[in-house]
Short mmCIF file of C-alpha atoms in Angstrom, two decimals:
data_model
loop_
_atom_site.label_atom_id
_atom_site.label_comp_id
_atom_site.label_asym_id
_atom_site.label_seq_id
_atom_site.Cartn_x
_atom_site.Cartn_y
_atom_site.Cartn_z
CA UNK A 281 111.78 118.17 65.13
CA UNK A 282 113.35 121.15 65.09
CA UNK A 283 114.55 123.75 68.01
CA UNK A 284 115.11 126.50 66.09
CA UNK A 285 112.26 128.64 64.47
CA UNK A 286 113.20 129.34 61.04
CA UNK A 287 113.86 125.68 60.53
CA UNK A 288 111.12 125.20 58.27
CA UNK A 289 111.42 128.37 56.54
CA UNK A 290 114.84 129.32 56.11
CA UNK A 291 114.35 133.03 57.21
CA UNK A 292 113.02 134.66 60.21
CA UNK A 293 109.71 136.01 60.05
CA UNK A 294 108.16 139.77 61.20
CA UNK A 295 108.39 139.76 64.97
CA UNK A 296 104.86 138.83 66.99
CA UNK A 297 103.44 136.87 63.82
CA UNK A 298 103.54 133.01 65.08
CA UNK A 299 100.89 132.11 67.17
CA UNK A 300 102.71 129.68 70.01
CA UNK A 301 101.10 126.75 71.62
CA UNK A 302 102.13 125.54 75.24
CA UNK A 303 101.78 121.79 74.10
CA UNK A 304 101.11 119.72 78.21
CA UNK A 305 103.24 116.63 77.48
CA UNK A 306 100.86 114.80 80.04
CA UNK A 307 97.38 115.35 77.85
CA UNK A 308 97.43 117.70 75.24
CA UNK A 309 94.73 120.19 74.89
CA UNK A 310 92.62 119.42 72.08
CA UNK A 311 90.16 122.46 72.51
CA UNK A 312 93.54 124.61 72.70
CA UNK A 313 95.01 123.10 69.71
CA UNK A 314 91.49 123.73 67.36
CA UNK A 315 91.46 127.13 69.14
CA UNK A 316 95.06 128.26 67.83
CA UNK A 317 95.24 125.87 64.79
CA UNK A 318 91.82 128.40 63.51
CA UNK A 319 93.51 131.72 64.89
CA UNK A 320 96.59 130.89 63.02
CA UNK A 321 95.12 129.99 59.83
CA UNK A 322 92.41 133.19 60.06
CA UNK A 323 95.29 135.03 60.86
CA UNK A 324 97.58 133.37 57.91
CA UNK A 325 100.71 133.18 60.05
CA UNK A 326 102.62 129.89 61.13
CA UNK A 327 101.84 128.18 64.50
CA UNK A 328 104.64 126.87 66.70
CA UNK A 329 103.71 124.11 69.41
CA UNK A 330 106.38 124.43 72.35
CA UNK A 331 106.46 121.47 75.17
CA UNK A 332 108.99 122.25 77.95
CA UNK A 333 110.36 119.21 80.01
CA UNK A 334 111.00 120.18 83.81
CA UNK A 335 114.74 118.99 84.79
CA UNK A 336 117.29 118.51 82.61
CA UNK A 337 120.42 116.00 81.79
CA UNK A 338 123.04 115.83 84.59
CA UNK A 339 126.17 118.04 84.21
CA UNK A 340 128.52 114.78 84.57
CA UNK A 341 126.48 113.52 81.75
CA UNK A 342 123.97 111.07 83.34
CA UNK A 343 120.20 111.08 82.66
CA UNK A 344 118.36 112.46 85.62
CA UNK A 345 115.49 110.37 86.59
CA UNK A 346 113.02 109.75 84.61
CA UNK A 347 114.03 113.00 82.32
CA UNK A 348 114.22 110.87 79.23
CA UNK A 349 111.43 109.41 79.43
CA UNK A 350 109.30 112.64 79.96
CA UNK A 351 111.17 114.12 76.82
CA UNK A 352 109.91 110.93 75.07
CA UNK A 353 106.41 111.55 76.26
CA UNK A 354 106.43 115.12 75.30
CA UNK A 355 107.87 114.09 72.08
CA UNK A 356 105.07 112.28 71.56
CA UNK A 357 102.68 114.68 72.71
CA UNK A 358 104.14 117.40 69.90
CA UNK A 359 104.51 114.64 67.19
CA UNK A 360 100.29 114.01 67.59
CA UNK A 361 99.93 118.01 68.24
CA UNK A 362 101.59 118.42 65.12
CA UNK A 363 99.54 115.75 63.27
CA UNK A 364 96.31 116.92 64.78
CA UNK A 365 96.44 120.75 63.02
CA UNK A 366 98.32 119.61 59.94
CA UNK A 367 94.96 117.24 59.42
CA UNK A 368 92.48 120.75 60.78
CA UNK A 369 94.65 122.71 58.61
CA UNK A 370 96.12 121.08 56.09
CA UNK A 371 97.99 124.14 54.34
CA UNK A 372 99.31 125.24 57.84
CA UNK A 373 102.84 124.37 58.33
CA UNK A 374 103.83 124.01 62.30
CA UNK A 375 106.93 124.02 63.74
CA UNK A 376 107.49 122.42 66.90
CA UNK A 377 110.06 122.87 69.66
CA UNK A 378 110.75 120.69 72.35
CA UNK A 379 112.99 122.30 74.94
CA UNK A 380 114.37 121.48 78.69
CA UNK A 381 113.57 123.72 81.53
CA UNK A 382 110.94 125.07 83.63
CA UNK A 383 107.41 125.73 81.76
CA UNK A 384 107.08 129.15 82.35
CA UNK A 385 110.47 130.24 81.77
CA UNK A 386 110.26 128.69 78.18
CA UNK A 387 106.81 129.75 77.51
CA UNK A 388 107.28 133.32 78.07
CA UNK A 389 110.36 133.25 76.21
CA UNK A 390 108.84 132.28 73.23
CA UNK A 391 105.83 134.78 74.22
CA UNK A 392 108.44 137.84 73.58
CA UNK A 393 108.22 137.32 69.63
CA UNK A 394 104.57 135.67 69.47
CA UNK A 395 101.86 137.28 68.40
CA UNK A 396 99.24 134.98 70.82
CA UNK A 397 100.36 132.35 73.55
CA UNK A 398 97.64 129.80 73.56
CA UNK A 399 97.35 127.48 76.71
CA UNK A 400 95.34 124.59 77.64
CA UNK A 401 93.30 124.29 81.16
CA UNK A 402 91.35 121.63 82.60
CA UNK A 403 89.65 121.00 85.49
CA UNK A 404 92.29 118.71 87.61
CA UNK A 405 91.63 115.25 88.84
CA UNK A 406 94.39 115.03 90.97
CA UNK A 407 96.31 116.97 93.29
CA UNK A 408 99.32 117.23 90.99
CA UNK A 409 97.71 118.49 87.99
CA UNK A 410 95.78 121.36 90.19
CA UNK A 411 99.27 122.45 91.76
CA UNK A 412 101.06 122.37 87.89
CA UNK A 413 98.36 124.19 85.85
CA UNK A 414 97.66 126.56 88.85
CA UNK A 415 100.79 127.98 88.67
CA UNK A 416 101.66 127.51 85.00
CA UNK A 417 98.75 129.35 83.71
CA UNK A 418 98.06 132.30 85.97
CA UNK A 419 101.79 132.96 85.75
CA UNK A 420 101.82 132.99 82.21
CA UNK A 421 98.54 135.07 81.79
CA UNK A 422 99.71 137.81 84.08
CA UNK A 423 103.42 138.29 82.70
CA UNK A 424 103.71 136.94 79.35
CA UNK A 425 104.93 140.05 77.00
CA UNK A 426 101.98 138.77 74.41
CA UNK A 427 98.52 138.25 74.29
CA UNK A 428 97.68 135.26 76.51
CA UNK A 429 94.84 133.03 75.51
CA UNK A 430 93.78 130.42 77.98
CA UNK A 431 91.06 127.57 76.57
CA UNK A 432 89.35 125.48 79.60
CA UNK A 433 86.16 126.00 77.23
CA UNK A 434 85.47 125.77 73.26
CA UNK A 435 84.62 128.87 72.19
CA UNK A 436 80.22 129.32 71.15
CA UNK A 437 80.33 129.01 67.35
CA UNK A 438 76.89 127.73 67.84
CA UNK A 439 75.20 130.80 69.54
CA UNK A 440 73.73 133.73 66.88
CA UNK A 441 75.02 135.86 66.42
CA UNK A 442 78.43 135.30 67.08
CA UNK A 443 80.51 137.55 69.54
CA UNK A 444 83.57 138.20 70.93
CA UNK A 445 82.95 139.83 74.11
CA UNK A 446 85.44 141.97 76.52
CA UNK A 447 85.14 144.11 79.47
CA UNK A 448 85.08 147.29 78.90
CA UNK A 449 86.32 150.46 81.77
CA UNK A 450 88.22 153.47 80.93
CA UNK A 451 91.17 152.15 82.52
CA UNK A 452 94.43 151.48 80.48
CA UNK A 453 93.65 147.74 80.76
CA UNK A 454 90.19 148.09 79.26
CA UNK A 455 91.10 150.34 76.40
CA UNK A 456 94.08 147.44 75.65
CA UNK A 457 91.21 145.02 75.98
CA UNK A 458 89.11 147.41 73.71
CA UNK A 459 91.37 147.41 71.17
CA UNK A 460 92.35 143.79 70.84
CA UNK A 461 88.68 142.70 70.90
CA UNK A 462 87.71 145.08 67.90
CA UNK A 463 90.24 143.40 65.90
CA UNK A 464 89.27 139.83 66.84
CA UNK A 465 85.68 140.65 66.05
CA UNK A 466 86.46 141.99 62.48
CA UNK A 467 88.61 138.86 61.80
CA UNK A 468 85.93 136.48 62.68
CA UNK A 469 83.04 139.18 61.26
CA UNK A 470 81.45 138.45 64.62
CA UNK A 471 79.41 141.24 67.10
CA UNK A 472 81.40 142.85 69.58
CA UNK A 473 79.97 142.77 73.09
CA UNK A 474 81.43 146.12 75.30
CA UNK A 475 80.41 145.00 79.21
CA UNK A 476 80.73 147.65 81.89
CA UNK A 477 80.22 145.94 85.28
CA UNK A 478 79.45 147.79 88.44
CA UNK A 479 78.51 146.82 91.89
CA UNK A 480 74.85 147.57 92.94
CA UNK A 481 75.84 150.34 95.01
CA UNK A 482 76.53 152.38 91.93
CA UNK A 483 72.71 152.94 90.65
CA UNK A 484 72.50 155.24 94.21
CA UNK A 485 75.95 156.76 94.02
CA UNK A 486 75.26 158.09 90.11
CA UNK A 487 77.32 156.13 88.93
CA UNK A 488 75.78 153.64 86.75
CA UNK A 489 74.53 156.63 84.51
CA UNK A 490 77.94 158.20 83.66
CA UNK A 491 78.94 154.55 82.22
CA UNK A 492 75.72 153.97 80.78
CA UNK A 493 76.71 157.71 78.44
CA UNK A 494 80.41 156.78 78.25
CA UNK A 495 79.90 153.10 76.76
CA UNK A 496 77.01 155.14 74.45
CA UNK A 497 79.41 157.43 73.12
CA UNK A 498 82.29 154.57 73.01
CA UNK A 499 79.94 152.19 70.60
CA UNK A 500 79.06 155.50 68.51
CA UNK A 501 82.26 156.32 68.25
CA UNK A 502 83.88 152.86 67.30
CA UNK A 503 81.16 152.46 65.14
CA UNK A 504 81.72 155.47 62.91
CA UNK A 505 85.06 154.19 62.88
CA UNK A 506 84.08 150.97 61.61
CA UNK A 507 81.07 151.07 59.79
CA UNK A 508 81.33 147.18 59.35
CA UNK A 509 81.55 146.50 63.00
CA UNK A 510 78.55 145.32 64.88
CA UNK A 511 78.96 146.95 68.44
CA UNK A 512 76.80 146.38 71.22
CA UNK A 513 77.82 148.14 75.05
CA UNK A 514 75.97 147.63 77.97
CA UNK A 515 76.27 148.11 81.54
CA UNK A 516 75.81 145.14 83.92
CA UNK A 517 75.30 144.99 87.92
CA UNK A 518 76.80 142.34 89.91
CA UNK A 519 80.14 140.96 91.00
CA UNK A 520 82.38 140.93 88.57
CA UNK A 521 83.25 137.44 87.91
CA UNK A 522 79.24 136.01 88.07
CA UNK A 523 78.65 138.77 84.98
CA UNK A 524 81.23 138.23 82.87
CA UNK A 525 81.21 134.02 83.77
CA UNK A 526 77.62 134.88 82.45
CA UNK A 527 78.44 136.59 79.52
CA UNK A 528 80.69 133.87 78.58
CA UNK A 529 78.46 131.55 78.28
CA UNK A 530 77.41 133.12 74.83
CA UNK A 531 80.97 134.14 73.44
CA UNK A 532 83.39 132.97 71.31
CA UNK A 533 85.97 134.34 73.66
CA UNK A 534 86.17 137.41 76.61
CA UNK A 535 88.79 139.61 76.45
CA UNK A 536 90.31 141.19 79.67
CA UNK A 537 93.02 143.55 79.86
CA UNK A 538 96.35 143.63 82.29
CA UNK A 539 99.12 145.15 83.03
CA UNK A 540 102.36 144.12 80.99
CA UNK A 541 104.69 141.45 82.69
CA UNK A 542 106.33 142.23 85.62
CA UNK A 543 108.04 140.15 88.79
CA UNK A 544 104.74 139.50 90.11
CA UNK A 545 103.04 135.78 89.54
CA UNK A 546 99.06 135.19 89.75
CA UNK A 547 98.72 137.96 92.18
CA UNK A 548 99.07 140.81 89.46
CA UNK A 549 95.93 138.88 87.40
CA UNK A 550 93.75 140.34 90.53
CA UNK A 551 91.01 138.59 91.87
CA UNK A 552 88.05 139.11 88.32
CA UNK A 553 90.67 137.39 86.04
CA UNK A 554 91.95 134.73 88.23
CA UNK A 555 88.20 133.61 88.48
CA UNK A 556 87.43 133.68 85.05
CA UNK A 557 90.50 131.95 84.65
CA UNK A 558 88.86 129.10 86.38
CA UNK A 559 85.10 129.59 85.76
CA UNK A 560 84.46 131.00 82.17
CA UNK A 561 82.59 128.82 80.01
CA UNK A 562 84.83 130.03 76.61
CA UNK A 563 88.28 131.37 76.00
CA UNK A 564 90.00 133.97 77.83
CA UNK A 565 91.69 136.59 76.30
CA UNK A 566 94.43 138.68 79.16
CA UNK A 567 95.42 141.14 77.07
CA UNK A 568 99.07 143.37 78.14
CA UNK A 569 98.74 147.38 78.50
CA UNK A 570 101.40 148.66 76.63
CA UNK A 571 103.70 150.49 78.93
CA UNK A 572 103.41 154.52 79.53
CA UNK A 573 105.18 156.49 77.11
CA UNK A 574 108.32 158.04 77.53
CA UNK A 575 106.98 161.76 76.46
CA UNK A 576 104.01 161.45 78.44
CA UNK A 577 104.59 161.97 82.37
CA UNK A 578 102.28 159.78 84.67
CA UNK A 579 100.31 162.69 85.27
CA UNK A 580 99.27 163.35 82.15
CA UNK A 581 95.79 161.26 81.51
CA UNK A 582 96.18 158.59 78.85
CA UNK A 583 93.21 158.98 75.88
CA UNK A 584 90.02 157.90 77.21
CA UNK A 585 88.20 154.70 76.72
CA UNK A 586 86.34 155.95 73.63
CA UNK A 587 89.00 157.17 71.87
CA UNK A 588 89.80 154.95 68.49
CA UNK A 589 93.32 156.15 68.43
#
């Protein structure tokens, strides 16, 4: 087992191609593992499985409690990981790493030069295992510096036809979220589902009408742009987190966009993603917005939602 990346392949590959797993030494996460072992191998790039072990050898030398027996557990863990996508994917190749330190801090290290972080969540049993993955997850979906995807659900290969959806606003988020979910549907030749959701309110205020004409120019537009992509953009009323839990229910996975990394913890996820964090019925996508521009001031407005570009 080795700690260094290129360990396998003798050279270091393009930044942002491996798709990393966050491998729970505890209980793997099988629907996480068939998740990324699939992206990776759609994707043809190598997947890495990463366990972190909390704590750490003494400085004098001695074995903190019980640390070596939680790096033989996650050894284990990555060992059966490892076996588990080589026998999904047999031509896939994965690395593994198995590191000391604090989750998070080794997780979003290995984020900077991932293409996709893929993560594992389960609804806890015990006290523990709710305080662990709720701060684990959220942490790493709001400030990772890649794409964060976070399985508590198996994505709908079973629904017709398939679809990746993502929600849609002209915000800098949503057009990040746009533009990764147009790229996931073309790789897995699946519908793209555009959802605009307002509070009830809106229908009175007018509002509901300019996004009804703004998502029908977005999936004309997109569409001319890629003639092979099956768009579909609607506008939904409700509270946020009921639609989109709803809309998951269909999906192969629902993209959300957020802003890139940052001090903050859960708190910068907002209140939509942190509940689809714990209530959507497929993958979640939290997508980063890439960071303003140097040669455009923050009063200049960013391209709009509909823009391809």
């Amino acid at each position: 087992m080795s700690s260094a990346i290129t360990a396998r392949t003798g050279r270091l590959r393009e930044p942002g191609s491996d798709v990393v797993v966050g491998v729970d030494p505890r209980r793997p996460s099988v629907p996480a593992l068939f998740w990324a072992a699939d992206e990776a191998a759609r994707r043809g790039v190598r997947i890495r499985l990463v366990a972190a072990v909390q704590g750490g050898p003494h400085l004098m030398g001695d074995d903190l409690p019980g640390h070596s027996a939680r790096r033989a557990r996650a050894a284990s863990a990555l060992a059966n990981a490892e076996d588990f996508v080589r026998e999904l994917h047999p031509d896939l190749s994965p690395a593994t790493e198995l590191i000391d330190g604090p989750p998070v801090t080794v997780l979003r290290e290995r984020a900077a030069d991932a293409a996709l972080l893929v993560l594992g969540a389960r609804r806890a049993h015990r006290p523990a295992e709710a305080l662990t993955e709720g701060l684990v997850v959220p942490s790493l979906a709001g400030r990772a510096d890649c794409p964060v995807v976070v399985v508590r659900a198996p994505e709908h290969t079973q629904v017709h036809p398939r679809t990746v959806a993502v929600a849609a606003d002209d915000t800098p988020e949503g057009r990040a979220a746009v533009a990764f979910g147009v790229r996931e549907a073309q790789m897995r030749r699946a519908r793209l589902r555009a959802v605009r959701v307002l509070p009830p309110s809106a229908s009175a205020c007018g509002d509901e009408d300019a996004a009804r004409r703004r998502l029908s120019e977005f999936e004309r537009t997109w569409t001319e742009r890629h003639s092979g992509l099956d768009i579909v953009a609607e506008v939904l009323n409700g509270r946020p987190v009921e639609q989109l839990v709803l809309v998951s229910q269909s999906a192969l996975a629902l993209v959300v966009g957020r802003p890139l990394g940052g001090p903050g913890t859960a708190d910068r996820l907002g209140p939509v993603i942190q509940g689809l964090l714990r209530h959507a019925e497929c993958p979640v996508i939290t997508v980063p917005t890439p960071p303003l521009r140097a040669d455009r001031p923050p009063t200049e407005s960013a391209p709009g939602l509909l823009s391809p570009s």
